[in-house]
Amino acid sequence: MHSKLSDLPSELLTQIVSHIEHARTLLHLSLTCRRLSKYTERDGWRVFVQNRFPSIQTPPYWKDAAHALTSLSRAWDRKAFIARAIEPDNAAVRLPNGSRPVDHGRRQRGQTMGYQPVLDSYESSNGASWTARKEVVCWGAGAELILRTKEMGDNVEMTWQEASIGRERLEKYDQHHHKIEWAVCKENHLQEGRDDITSVNLLRTSQRPVDFSEYVVVGRASGGLQYLRLLPEKHESEVVANYMTDDRPIRGATISPSTEPLLAACLSDGTVALYPVAHNKEKIKPLGELDIIPLNKPGRTWSTRFLSRDRLAVGIGQSTEPLHIYHISQADIPTKPLRSFGTEGANVTVYGDATIHQGSSSSSNSSSVYSLAPISPSSQAGGSAGDLFLSGWYDGAVRLHDMRSPASCTAIYNDPIDGASPVYSLLAFGRERFIAGGARHSILKIFDLRMAGGKAYYTADLEACSPQTSRNPPTPAPAASGVCCDYHHETRYDRRDWNIFLNPRGPSFYKLGTRRSSESPVYALSSPSAASPALYAGVENAVVQFDIVSMMDRHPDPVFKYGPSKSRGARDAEIRRKWDPQKDVMRLAMYEQVVMGSMRLRVQSSVGDMDSNMRGWDERWL
């Protein structure tokens, strides 16, 4: 007697669903009968998300999560994004006095060049639905602190419907009916240049008091290190505490991801001071200090980052051991690192004048680490928080380190064309990909991590087979590979890395202020979460927001579902009203990381002028 699929126990159905590769297949399965529909809603979507996106953490709205993550994966694969420079609007609140509007110039008064932004962002769910969330982004613009909050979801849509047509909707909501609130905070005694912000760290919802305020720790070039509370809606701001630094300039800071977080601040004398973030005193003394750079030795601390609740990474330079890892707790401040990573065995390349590598008998054995990024554990590959992390080096390489391995690094990622540009910023998206910010030409470099427990979803599998290739040069499928065609082989096994120039074409160039902005380093990168379609990049005098979404996607992330409708076959005017009502979307250029002779520069078309039909590419690429 043959059993029906619907008669199988849930445990066997889970085993079957774990091998389903596409959400469309699971949806069709759920439509076959009532029992499979109930199983899919209860367990099927969860099993799909956890198996296809094992390193991406999401709220437990599994069907919407499957929708959002598959759409996001497709946008990344097709290199689809919308970029625009963002800055406070005329409705922004000035703190601490609460006045409106803000006169926010592109170049801060007292500055001879544009500011170098430092960034942080996060998002939180209110527990009602996938779209019901709040996104916060904050950055330093010279001596000013800029905060933007964005609320979205069904309740926000209801308030948009109730808002008066005209000014209220234009000032408080964007084209997707997300509620936007801007604030600019600067105390009167602060001076541009001297008191520039050098570090920004937003506290997550589990780390702060339960209220509607935003809490942020801000470090300055003058040595100030403050714990601030901001509530723009009520025009409130407050200095909750000051951290004692003995007026030593702050070069960077990081907060641990625990519910009782620690603050680690890089100071100008080569030390890292450790503080409890929250305290019942207005002035907080350090728990202790790490002497990273010995006295009378050259070098400086460049970066610091908590890899986990109790593991701190510090990048220094120039040094033969430019990367130190410490085990940290409030009860135990170590005197020596848990482990140091050196240049030996790391294939470090030195460029330029060897005299810049002071204090080393061999210039080829010293380097600097400018940026750090932890990589989250995976439900498939295992491991613990803090085991895997990336580091950006002076020689232009990004190195992957594994605390469980004796090797200096376990993988090296290089751009074959712009390989000599130091890496100033890093941002990892689970175990699927990461972005590196270059030190020149405003280049963003997108790398596939190609590691266990990483990318397990391939959108192109849903497309028809074709001998047509989307690569230059093409990569034919080997006869013994068993892959159906060249196109599907290259989308799985030749996932090329690619670079974006933040040098816009057309009128949106002026949103960045000056040509210096379009040629500057990418100083900072941040994303609210690995599941978010939003990405922020800080260049000189500007912050650029990327929405990783295709304008022609019939089923984009649910957070974009409100606002002007865009039906299949929509006209150009409808597309512009949906995605570019302010005419501020940039036209950027990119190239794939291939050998120089095969490199081809591609440029985005204007919004609504998408005539390209290149297979495997977003419609805007020409």
Coordinates of C-alpha atoms in Angstrom, one line a residue:
M1 CA 0.0 0.0 0.0
H2 CA 1.4 3.4 -1.0
S3 CA 1.4 6.3 1.5
K4 CA 0.3 9.7 0.5
L5 CA 2.7 12.6 1.1
S6 CA 0.1 14.2 3.3
D7 CA 0.0 11.1 5.5
L8 CA 3.7 11.3 6.5
P9 CA 4.5 12.4 10.0
S10 CA 5.9 16.0 10.5
E11 CA 9.4 14.7 11.1
L12 CA 9.6 13.2 7.7
L13 CA 8.0 16.2 6.0
T14 CA 10.7 18.4 7.7
Q15 CA 13.4 16.2 6.2
I16 CA 11.8 16.5 2.7
V17 CA 11.3 20.3 3.0
S18 CA 14.9 20.8 4.1
H19 CA 15.9 19.7 0.5
I20 CA 13.5 22.2 -1.2
E21 CA 15.6 24.9 -2.8
H22 CA 13.1 27.5 -3.8
A23 CA 10.2 29.2 -2.1
R24 CA 8.0 28.8 -5.1
T25 CA 8.2 25.0 -4.8
L26 CA 7.2 25.1 -1.1
L27 CA 4.3 27.4 -1.9
H28 CA 3.1 24.9 -4.5
L29 CA 3.4 22.1 -2.0
S30 CA 1.3 24.1 0.5
L31 CA -1.5 24.4 -2.1
T32 CA -2.0 20.7 -2.6
C33 CA -4.1 19.9 0.5
R34 CA -5.2 21.3 3.8
R35 CA -2.8 19.3 5.9
L36 CA 0.3 20.3 4.0
S37 CA -0.9 23.9 4.0
K38 CA -1.1 23.8 7.8
Y39 CA 2.3 22.1 8.1
T40 CA 3.9 24.7 5.8
E41 CA 2.5 27.6 7.8
R42 CA 3.5 26.0 11.1
D43 CA 7.0 24.6 10.2
G44 CA 7.7 24.6 6.5
W45 CA 8.7 28.2 6.0
R46 CA 10.9 28.1 9.1
V47 CA 12.7 25.0 7.8
F48 CA 13.1 26.6 4.4
V49 CA 14.6 29.9 5.8
Q50 CA 16.9 28.1 8.2
N51 CA 18.3 25.8 5.5
R52 CA 18.5 28.3 2.6
F53 CA 19.8 31.2 4.7
P54 CA 21.5 29.5 7.7
S55 CA 23.6 32.5 8.7
I56 CA 21.0 35.2 8.6
Q57 CA 19.1 35.9 11.8
T58 CA 15.4 37.0 11.3
P59 CA 12.3 37.6 13.4
P60 CA 10.0 34.5 13.5
Y61 CA 7.7 35.6 10.7
W62 CA 8.9 32.8 8.5
K63 CA 6.7 33.2 5.4
D64 CA 7.5 36.9 5.1
A65 CA 11.2 36.2 6.0
A66 CA 11.3 33.7 3.0
H67 CA 9.7 36.4 0.8
A68 CA 12.2 39.1 1.9
L69 CA 15.3 37.0 1.9
T70 CA 14.7 35.4 -1.5
S71 CA 14.0 38.9 -3.0
L72 CA 17.1 40.3 -1.3
S73 CA 19.2 37.4 -2.6
R74 CA 18.0 37.9 -6.1
A75 CA 18.8 41.7 -5.9
W76 CA 22.3 40.9 -4.7
D77 CA 22.8 38.3 -7.5
R78 CA 21.6 40.7 -10.1
K79 CA 23.5 43.7 -8.7
A80 CA 20.3 45.6 -8.2
F81 CA 20.3 48.6 -5.9
I82 CA 19.0 52.2 -5.6
A83 CA 21.5 54.7 -4.1
R84 CA 21.0 58.2 -2.9
A85 CA 22.8 60.7 -0.6
I86 CA 20.9 61.4 2.6
E87 CA 21.0 64.4 4.9
P88 CA 18.6 66.1 7.3
D89 CA 15.6 67.8 5.8
N90 CA 14.0 71.2 6.7
A91 CA 11.8 69.5 9.3
A92 CA 14.7 68.2 11.3
V93 CA 14.9 69.0 15.0
R94 CA 17.9 70.9 16.4
L95 CA 19.0 69.5 19.8
P96 CA 19.5 70.4 22.6
N97 CA 17.2 73.5 22.1
G98 CA 14.6 71.8 19.8
S99 CA 14.4 74.6 17.2
R100 CA 13.4 74.1 13.6
P101 CA 14.5 74.2 10.8
V102 CA 18.2 73.0 10.7
D103 CA 20.6 74.9 8.5
H104 CA 22.7 71.9 7.6
G105 CA 25.5 72.9 5.2
R106 CA 27.4 70.4 3.2
R107 CA 30.7 71.7 4.6
Q108 CA 30.7 72.4 8.3
R109 CA 31.6 75.9 9.4
G110 CA 35.3 76.0 10.5
Q111 CA 36.2 73.0 8.3
T112 CA 38.7 73.3 5.4
M113 CA 37.5 70.0 4.0
G114 CA 34.4 67.9 4.4
Y115 CA 33.7 65.8 7.5
Q116 CA 34.7 62.1 7.7
P117 CA 31.6 60.3 8.9
V118 CA 31.5 57.5 11.4
L119 CA 28.4 55.4 11.3
D120 CA 26.2 53.0 13.2
S121 CA 22.7 51.6 12.6
Y122 CA 20.3 49.0 13.8
E123 CA 16.7 47.9 13.5
S124 CA 14.2 46.5 16.0
S125 CA 10.9 44.7 15.6
N126 CA 7.8 45.6 17.6
G127 CA 6.6 42.0 17.4
A128 CA 3.4 42.6 15.3
S129 CA 4.6 41.6 11.8
W130 CA 7.6 41.4 9.5
T131 CA 7.2 44.9 8.3
A132 CA 6.5 46.4 11.8
R133 CA 10.0 47.7 12.6
K134 CA 12.0 50.7 13.5
E135 CA 15.3 51.5 11.8
V136 CA 17.8 53.9 13.3
V137 CA 20.9 55.3 11.6
C138 CA 23.3 57.8 13.3
W139 CA 26.5 59.4 12.2
G140 CA 29.0 62.1 13.1
A141 CA 29.2 65.1 10.7
G142 CA 32.1 67.1 12.0
A143 CA 31.0 68.2 15.5
E144 CA 27.4 67.5 14.8
L145 CA 25.6 64.2 15.6
I146 CA 22.9 63.3 13.0
L147 CA 20.1 60.9 13.9
R148 CA 17.4 59.5 11.6
T149 CA 14.6 57.1 12.7
K150 CA 12.4 55.3 10.3
E151 CA 9.2 53.5 11.4
M152 CA 7.3 51.2 9.1
G153 CA 4.5 48.7 9.1
D154 CA 0.7 48.5 9.0
N155 CA 0.2 50.8 12.0
V156 CA 2.4 53.5 10.3
E157 CA 0.4 53.1 7.1
M158 CA -2.8 53.8 9.1
T159 CA -1.2 57.0 10.5
W160 CA -0.2 58.0 6.9
Q161 CA -3.8 57.5 5.8
E162 CA -5.0 59.7 8.7
A163 CA -2.4 62.5 8.0
S164 CA -3.5 65.5 6.2
I165 CA -2.7 65.5 2.5
G166 CA 0.2 67.8 1.6
R167 CA 2.7 69.2 4.0
E168 CA 2.3 66.7 6.8
R169 CA 2.8 63.7 4.5
L170 CA 5.7 65.3 2.7
E171 CA 7.5 66.3 5.9
K172 CA 7.0 63.1 7.9
Y173 CA 6.8 60.3 5.4
D174 CA 8.8 59.0 2.4
Q175 CA 7.4 57.6 -0.8
H176 CA 7.0 54.1 0.8
H177 CA 4.9 55.7 3.6
H178 CA 7.7 55.1 6.2
K179 CA 7.6 57.7 9.0
I180 CA 10.9 59.7 9.1
E181 CA 12.2 61.8 11.9
W182 CA 15.5 63.7 11.7
A183 CA 17.5 65.3 14.5
V184 CA 20.8 67.2 14.6
C185 CA 22.6 67.4 18.0
K186 CA 25.4 69.8 18.8
E187 CA 26.0 71.6 22.1
N188 CA 26.9 75.3 21.8
H189 CA 30.4 75.1 23.2
L190 CA 31.5 72.4 20.6
Q191 CA 33.8 73.6 17.8
E192 CA 34.2 72.2 14.3
G193 CA 37.6 70.5 13.8
R194 CA 38.6 70.4 17.5
D195 CA 35.5 68.6 18.7
D196 CA 34.8 66.4 15.6
I197 CA 33.1 63.1 16.3
T198 CA 35.4 60.1 15.8
S199 CA 33.1 57.3 17.1
V200 CA 29.4 56.6 17.2
N201 CA 27.8 53.5 18.9
L202 CA 24.0 53.1 19.1
L203 CA 22.8 51.0 22.0
R204 CA 20.4 48.1 20.9
T205 CA 17.0 47.7 22.5
S206 CA 18.3 44.9 24.9
Q207 CA 21.1 47.2 26.2
R208 CA 19.2 50.3 27.2
P209 CA 16.2 51.5 29.3
V210 CA 12.8 50.6 28.0
D211 CA 11.5 53.9 26.6
F212 CA 11.1 55.7 23.3
S213 CA 14.5 57.4 23.4
E214 CA 17.6 56.6 21.5
Y215 CA 20.9 56.0 23.4
V216 CA 24.2 56.6 21.8
V217 CA 27.9 56.7 22.9
V218 CA 29.8 59.5 21.1
G219 CA 33.6 60.0 21.1
R220 CA 35.4 63.1 20.0
A221 CA 38.8 64.2 18.7
S222 CA 39.1 66.5 21.8
G223 CA 38.9 63.6 24.2
G224 CA 35.2 63.7 25.1
L225 CA 33.4 60.4 25.4
Q226 CA 29.7 60.8 26.3
Y227 CA 26.6 58.6 26.8
L228 CA 23.7 60.5 25.3
R229 CA 19.9 60.1 25.4
L230 CA 18.0 61.6 22.4
L231 CA 14.2 61.9 22.0
P232 CA 13.6 64.1 18.9
E233 CA 9.9 63.8 19.0
K234 CA 9.7 65.7 22.3
H235 CA 12.8 67.8 21.5
E236 CA 14.7 66.2 24.4
S237 CA 18.4 65.5 24.7
E238 CA 20.5 64.6 27.8
V239 CA 24.1 63.8 28.7
V240 CA 23.5 60.7 30.8
A241 CA 27.2 60.1 31.7
N242 CA 30.7 61.2 30.8
Y243 CA 33.5 58.6 30.5
M244 CA 36.8 59.7 32.0
T245 CA 39.6 59.8 29.3
D246 CA 42.0 62.3 30.8
D247 CA 41.3 64.4 27.6
R248 CA 43.1 61.9 25.4
P249 CA 41.6 62.1 21.9
I250 CA 39.3 59.2 20.9
R251 CA 40.4 57.3 17.8
G252 CA 37.6 54.8 17.8
A253 CA 35.2 52.9 20.1
T254 CA 33.1 49.7 20.2
I255 CA 30.4 48.3 22.4
S256 CA 30.0 44.6 23.2
P257 CA 26.8 42.8 22.1
S258 CA 25.8 41.7 25.6
T259 CA 22.8 42.9 27.7
E260 CA 25.3 44.4 30.2
P261 CA 27.7 45.9 27.6
L262 CA 31.2 47.0 27.9
L263 CA 32.7 50.0 26.0
A264 CA 36.2 49.8 24.6
A265 CA 37.8 53.1 23.4
C266 CA 41.0 53.5 21.4
L267 CA 42.9 56.5 22.9
S268 CA 45.6 58.5 21.3
D269 CA 48.4 57.2 23.5
G270 CA 48.2 53.7 22.2
T271 CA 45.9 52.3 24.9
V272 CA 42.4 50.9 24.9
A273 CA 40.3 51.9 27.9
L274 CA 37.4 49.7 29.0
Y275 CA 34.2 51.0 30.7
P276 CA 30.8 49.7 31.8
V277 CA 28.4 51.4 29.4
A278 CA 25.7 52.0 32.0
H279 CA 26.5 53.2 35.5
N280 CA 24.7 55.1 38.3
K281 CA 27.3 57.9 38.3
E282 CA 27.6 60.9 35.9
K283 CA 31.4 60.3 35.5
I284 CA 32.5 56.8 34.8
K285 CA 36.0 55.7 35.4
P286 CA 37.7 53.0 33.3
L287 CA 37.7 49.4 34.6
G288 CA 41.2 49.2 33.2
E289 CA 43.4 49.9 30.2
L290 CA 45.1 47.7 27.7
D291 CA 48.6 48.9 26.8
I292 CA 48.5 48.0 23.1
I293 CA 51.5 50.1 21.9
P294 CA 54.5 49.9 24.4
L295 CA 56.1 53.2 25.4
N296 CA 58.8 54.6 23.2
K297 CA 57.6 52.3 20.3
P298 CA 56.2 53.7 17.0
G299 CA 52.7 52.8 15.8
R300 CA 49.2 53.5 16.8
T301 CA 45.8 51.8 17.3
W302 CA 43.7 52.0 14.2
S303 CA 40.6 50.0 15.0
T304 CA 38.9 48.0 17.6
R305 CA 35.8 45.8 17.5
F306 CA 34.0 43.4 19.8
L307 CA 33.8 40.0 18.0
S308 CA 31.5 38.6 20.7
R309 CA 30.4 39.4 24.3
D310 CA 33.9 38.7 25.7
R311 CA 36.3 38.8 22.8
L312 CA 37.8 42.1 21.6
A313 CA 39.9 42.6 18.5
V314 CA 42.4 45.5 18.1
G315 CA 44.1 46.5 14.9
I316 CA 47.4 48.4 15.1
G317 CA 50.3 49.4 12.8
Q318 CA 52.9 49.5 11.7
S319 CA 53.7 46.2 13.4
T320 CA 54.8 42.7 12.6
E321 CA 51.8 41.6 14.7
P322 CA 49.2 44.2 13.7
L323 CA 46.1 42.2 15.1
H324 CA 45.5 41.4 18.8
I325 CA 42.6 39.4 20.3
Y326 CA 41.7 39.9 24.0
H327 CA 39.4 38.0 26.3
I328 CA 37.5 40.7 28.2
S329 CA 35.1 40.7 31.1
Q330 CA 34.2 43.3 33.8
A331 CA 35.9 41.2 36.4
D332 CA 39.1 40.5 34.4
I333 CA 41.1 43.0 32.4
P334 CA 44.0 41.1 30.8
T335 CA 47.5 42.4 30.5
K336 CA 48.4 40.2 27.4
P337 CA 46.4 39.3 24.3
L338 CA 44.7 35.9 24.0
R339 CA 46.2 35.7 20.6
S340 CA 48.2 37.8 18.1
F341 CA 48.0 37.5 14.4
G342 CA 51.3 38.4 12.6
T343 CA 52.3 39.1 9.0
E344 CA 54.3 35.9 8.8
G345 CA 52.3 33.4 6.7
A346 CA 49.7 36.0 5.8
N347 CA 51.2 36.8 2.4
V348 CA 51.4 40.5 3.2
T349 CA 52.5 42.8 0.4
V350 CA 54.2 46.2 1.1
Y351 CA 53.7 49.1 -1.3
G352 CA 55.5 52.4 -1.6
D353 CA 58.5 53.7 0.3
A354 CA 59.9 51.2 2.8
T355 CA 60.8 54.1 5.2
I356 CA 57.2 54.4 6.3
H357 CA 57.5 51.1 8.1
Q358 CA 59.4 52.3 11.1
G359 CA 60.6 50.2 14.0
S360 CA 61.0 47.1 12.0
S361 CA 64.3 45.5 10.8
S362 CA 62.5 44.4 7.6
S363 CA 59.9 46.6 6.1
S364 CA 58.3 43.6 4.4
N365 CA 57.3 42.1 7.7
S366 CA 55.2 45.0 9.1
S367 CA 51.8 46.2 8.2
S368 CA 48.6 47.8 9.6
V369 CA 45.0 46.6 10.2
Y370 CA 42.5 49.4 9.6
S371 CA 39.2 47.7 9.9
L372 CA 37.5 44.6 11.5
A373 CA 34.2 42.8 11.1
P374 CA 32.9 39.7 13.0
I375 CA 31.2 36.9 11.0
S376 CA 28.1 35.3 12.6
P377 CA 27.9 31.6 13.4
S378 CA 25.9 29.4 11.0
S379 CA 23.2 26.8 11.9
Q380 CA 24.8 24.4 9.4
A381 CA 28.6 25.0 9.8
G382 CA 28.5 25.4 13.6
G383 CA 31.1 27.4 15.6
S384 CA 30.7 30.0 18.3
A385 CA 30.4 33.8 18.2
G386 CA 33.8 35.4 17.8
D387 CA 35.5 32.4 16.1
L388 CA 35.5 33.9 12.6
F389 CA 36.2 37.5 11.6
L390 CA 37.6 39.6 8.8
S391 CA 40.4 42.2 8.9
G392 CA 41.2 44.9 6.4
W393 CA 44.9 45.6 5.8
Y394 CA 47.2 48.3 4.5
D395 CA 48.2 46.1 1.6
G396 CA 44.7 46.1 0.2
A397 CA 43.8 42.5 1.2
V398 CA 40.9 41.4 3.4
R399 CA 41.9 38.4 5.5
L400 CA 39.6 35.8 7.1
H401 CA 40.7 34.6 10.5
D402 CA 39.6 31.5 12.5
M403 CA 40.4 31.4 16.2
R404 CA 40.2 27.6 16.1
S405 CA 42.9 27.4 13.4
P406 CA 46.7 27.8 14.1
A407 CA 47.1 29.5 10.7
S408 CA 47.6 33.3 10.5
C409 CA 44.6 33.5 8.2
T410 CA 42.4 31.0 6.5
A411 CA 41.5 32.9 3.4
I412 CA 42.6 36.1 1.6
Y413 CA 40.3 38.3 -0.6
N414 CA 42.0 40.6 -3.1
D415 CA 40.7 42.8 -5.9
P416 CA 42.9 42.0 -8.9
I417 CA 42.5 45.5 -10.4
D418 CA 42.6 47.8 -7.4
G419 CA 44.7 45.5 -5.2
A420 CA 46.9 48.2 -3.6
S421 CA 44.3 50.3 -1.9
P422 CA 44.1 50.0 1.9
V423 CA 40.8 48.7 3.3
Y424 CA 39.3 51.4 5.6
S425 CA 35.9 49.7 6.4
L426 CA 34.3 46.3 6.4
L427 CA 30.7 45.0 6.7
A428 CA 29.7 41.3 6.7
F429 CA 26.3 39.9 5.8
G430 CA 26.1 36.6 7.6
R431 CA 28.4 34.1 5.9
E432 CA 27.2 35.0 2.4
R433 CA 29.1 38.1 1.4
F434 CA 31.0 41.1 2.8
I435 CA 31.7 44.7 1.6
A436 CA 35.0 46.4 1.8
G437 CA 35.5 50.2 1.6
G438 CA 38.6 51.3 -0.3
A439 CA 40.9 54.1 0.6
R440 CA 40.6 55.9 -2.7
H441 CA 38.1 56.6 -5.6
S442 CA 35.1 55.9 -3.2
I443 CA 35.1 52.2 -4.2
L444 CA 32.9 49.6 -2.5
K445 CA 34.1 46.1 -3.1
I446 CA 31.6 43.3 -2.8
F447 CA 33.0 39.8 -2.1
D448 CA 31.4 36.4 -2.0
L449 CA 32.7 34.7 1.2
R450 CA 32.5 31.2 -0.4
M451 CA 32.5 29.4 2.9
A452 CA 30.6 26.5 4.6
G453 CA 27.2 27.6 6.1
G454 CA 27.0 30.5 3.7
K455 CA 25.1 31.0 0.5
A456 CA 22.7 28.2 -0.2
Y457 CA 20.0 29.9 -2.3
Y458 CA 20.4 30.5 -6.0
T459 CA 17.8 32.6 -7.7
A460 CA 19.0 31.8 -11.3
D461 CA 18.0 28.1 -10.9
L462 CA 14.4 29.3 -11.5
E463 CA 15.3 30.7 -14.9
A464 CA 15.2 28.7 -18.1
C465 CA 18.4 27.0 -19.4
S466 CA 20.3 29.0 -22.0
P467 CA 23.6 28.8 -23.8
Q468 CA 23.8 32.6 -23.4
T469 CA 26.3 33.7 -20.8
S470 CA 26.2 36.8 -18.6
R471 CA 29.9 36.8 -18.0
N472 CA 32.9 38.3 -19.8
P473 CA 34.9 36.2 -20.3
P474 CA 32.4 33.3 -20.3
T475 CA 33.0 30.2 -18.1
P476 CA 31.6 27.2 -19.9
A477 CA 30.2 24.3 -17.8
P478 CA 32.7 21.4 -17.6
A479 CA 31.3 18.3 -19.3
A480 CA 31.6 16.3 -16.1
S481 CA 29.9 18.9 -13.9
G482 CA 26.4 17.6 -14.5
V483 CA 25.2 21.2 -14.7
C484 CA 22.5 21.7 -17.4
C485 CA 24.0 24.8 -19.1
D486 CA 26.7 27.4 -19.0
Y487 CA 24.4 30.1 -17.5
H488 CA 23.4 28.0 -14.5
H489 CA 27.0 26.8 -14.0
E490 CA 28.4 30.3 -13.8
T491 CA 25.6 31.6 -11.5
R492 CA 26.5 28.8 -9.0
Y493 CA 30.2 28.3 -9.4
D494 CA 31.5 31.6 -11.0
R495 CA 30.0 34.1 -8.6
R496 CA 32.3 37.0 -9.4
D497 CA 33.1 39.7 -7.0
W498 CA 32.4 43.3 -8.1
N499 CA 33.1 46.9 -7.3
I500 CA 30.9 50.1 -7.2
F501 CA 32.2 53.6 -7.7
L502 CA 30.4 56.1 -5.5
N503 CA 30.9 58.7 -8.2
P504 CA 27.4 59.4 -9.5
R505 CA 26.6 60.5 -13.1
G506 CA 24.1 63.3 -13.7
P507 CA 22.5 65.9 -11.3
S508 CA 22.8 63.6 -8.3
F509 CA 26.5 64.2 -8.3
Y510 CA 25.9 67.5 -6.6
K511 CA 24.2 65.8 -3.7
L512 CA 27.7 64.8 -2.6
G513 CA 28.8 68.4 -2.4
T514 CA 32.3 68.4 -4.1
R515 CA 34.4 66.2 -6.3
R516 CA 36.4 65.3 -3.1
S517 CA 33.4 63.4 -1.9
S518 CA 33.4 61.2 -5.0
E519 CA 37.1 60.5 -4.8
S520 CA 37.4 60.0 -1.0
P521 CA 37.9 56.8 0.9
V522 CA 34.9 54.9 2.1
Y523 CA 35.4 55.7 5.8
A524 CA 32.4 53.7 7.3
L525 CA 29.9 51.0 6.4
S526 CA 26.8 50.0 8.4
S527 CA 23.6 48.0 7.9
P528 CA 20.7 47.7 10.3
S529 CA 20.8 43.9 10.0
A530 CA 21.9 41.2 7.6
A531 CA 18.3 40.7 6.6
S532 CA 17.7 44.4 5.9
P533 CA 17.7 45.8 2.3
A534 CA 19.3 49.0 3.6
L535 CA 23.1 49.7 3.6
Y536 CA 24.9 53.0 4.5
A537 CA 28.3 54.1 3.3
G538 CA 30.2 57.2 4.6
V539 CA 32.4 59.2 2.3
E540 CA 33.9 62.6 2.8
N541 CA 31.1 65.1 3.6
A542 CA 28.3 62.6 2.8
V543 CA 26.4 59.5 3.7
V544 CA 25.0 57.3 0.9
Q545 CA 22.1 55.0 1.4
F546 CA 21.7 51.9 -0.7
D547 CA 18.4 50.0 -1.0
I548 CA 19.2 46.5 -2.2
V549 CA 16.1 46.1 -4.4
S550 CA 15.2 46.0 -8.1
M551 CA 12.8 48.6 -9.3
M552 CA 11.3 46.0 -11.7
D553 CA 10.9 43.2 -9.0
R554 CA 7.2 42.3 -9.0
H555 CA 7.6 40.9 -5.4
P556 CA 10.1 43.1 -3.5
D557 CA 10.7 43.0 0.2
P558 CA 7.4 43.6 2.0
V559 CA 8.8 46.8 3.6
F560 CA 8.3 48.4 0.1
K561 CA 4.7 47.3 -0.3
Y562 CA 3.1 50.6 0.5
G563 CA 3.3 53.8 -1.5
P564 CA 2.6 54.3 -5.2
S565 CA 1.8 51.0 -6.9
K566 CA 4.0 49.5 -9.5
S567 CA 2.2 46.9 -11.6
R568 CA 3.7 44.6 -14.1
G569 CA 4.4 46.5 -17.3
A570 CA 4.3 49.8 -15.4
R571 CA 5.2 52.9 -17.4
D572 CA 8.2 55.0 -16.7
A573 CA 6.3 57.7 -14.8
E574 CA 4.9 55.1 -12.4
I575 CA 8.3 53.7 -11.7
R576 CA 9.7 57.1 -11.0
R577 CA 6.9 58.0 -8.7
K578 CA 7.4 54.7 -6.8
W579 CA 11.2 54.8 -6.5
D580 CA 12.5 58.3 -7.3
P581 CA 9.9 61.0 -6.6
Q582 CA 12.6 63.5 -5.4
K583 CA 14.8 62.8 -8.5
D584 CA 17.8 62.1 -6.2
V585 CA 18.6 58.5 -7.2
M586 CA 22.3 58.2 -8.3
R587 CA 23.6 56.6 -11.5
L588 CA 26.6 54.7 -10.4
A589 CA 29.3 52.7 -12.2
M590 CA 30.6 49.2 -11.5
Y591 CA 32.9 46.5 -12.8
E592 CA 33.4 42.8 -12.1
Q593 CA 36.7 41.8 -10.6
V594 CA 38.3 40.0 -13.5
V595 CA 41.7 40.3 -15.3
M596 CA 42.3 43.8 -16.6
G597 CA 41.9 42.9 -20.3
S598 CA 38.4 41.5 -19.7
M599 CA 37.1 44.2 -17.4
R600 CA 34.1 46.1 -18.6
L601 CA 32.8 49.3 -16.9
R602 CA 29.0 49.3 -16.7
V603 CA 26.8 52.3 -15.7
Q604 CA 23.3 52.5 -14.3
S605 CA 20.6 54.1 -16.4
S606 CA 18.2 56.7 -15.1
V607 CA 15.1 55.6 -13.2
G608 CA 12.4 54.7 -15.6
D609 CA 14.8 54.3 -18.5
M610 CA 15.5 50.6 -18.0
D611 CA 15.9 49.1 -21.5
S612 CA 18.6 46.6 -20.7
N613 CA 17.8 42.9 -21.0
M614 CA 21.2 41.4 -20.1
R615 CA 20.6 38.0 -18.6
G616 CA 21.6 37.8 -14.9
W617 CA 21.8 41.6 -14.5
D618 CA 19.5 44.2 -13.2
E619 CA 17.5 46.2 -15.8
R620 CA 19.3 49.4 -15.0
W621 CA 22.8 48.2 -16.0
L622 CA 24.0 49.3 -19.5

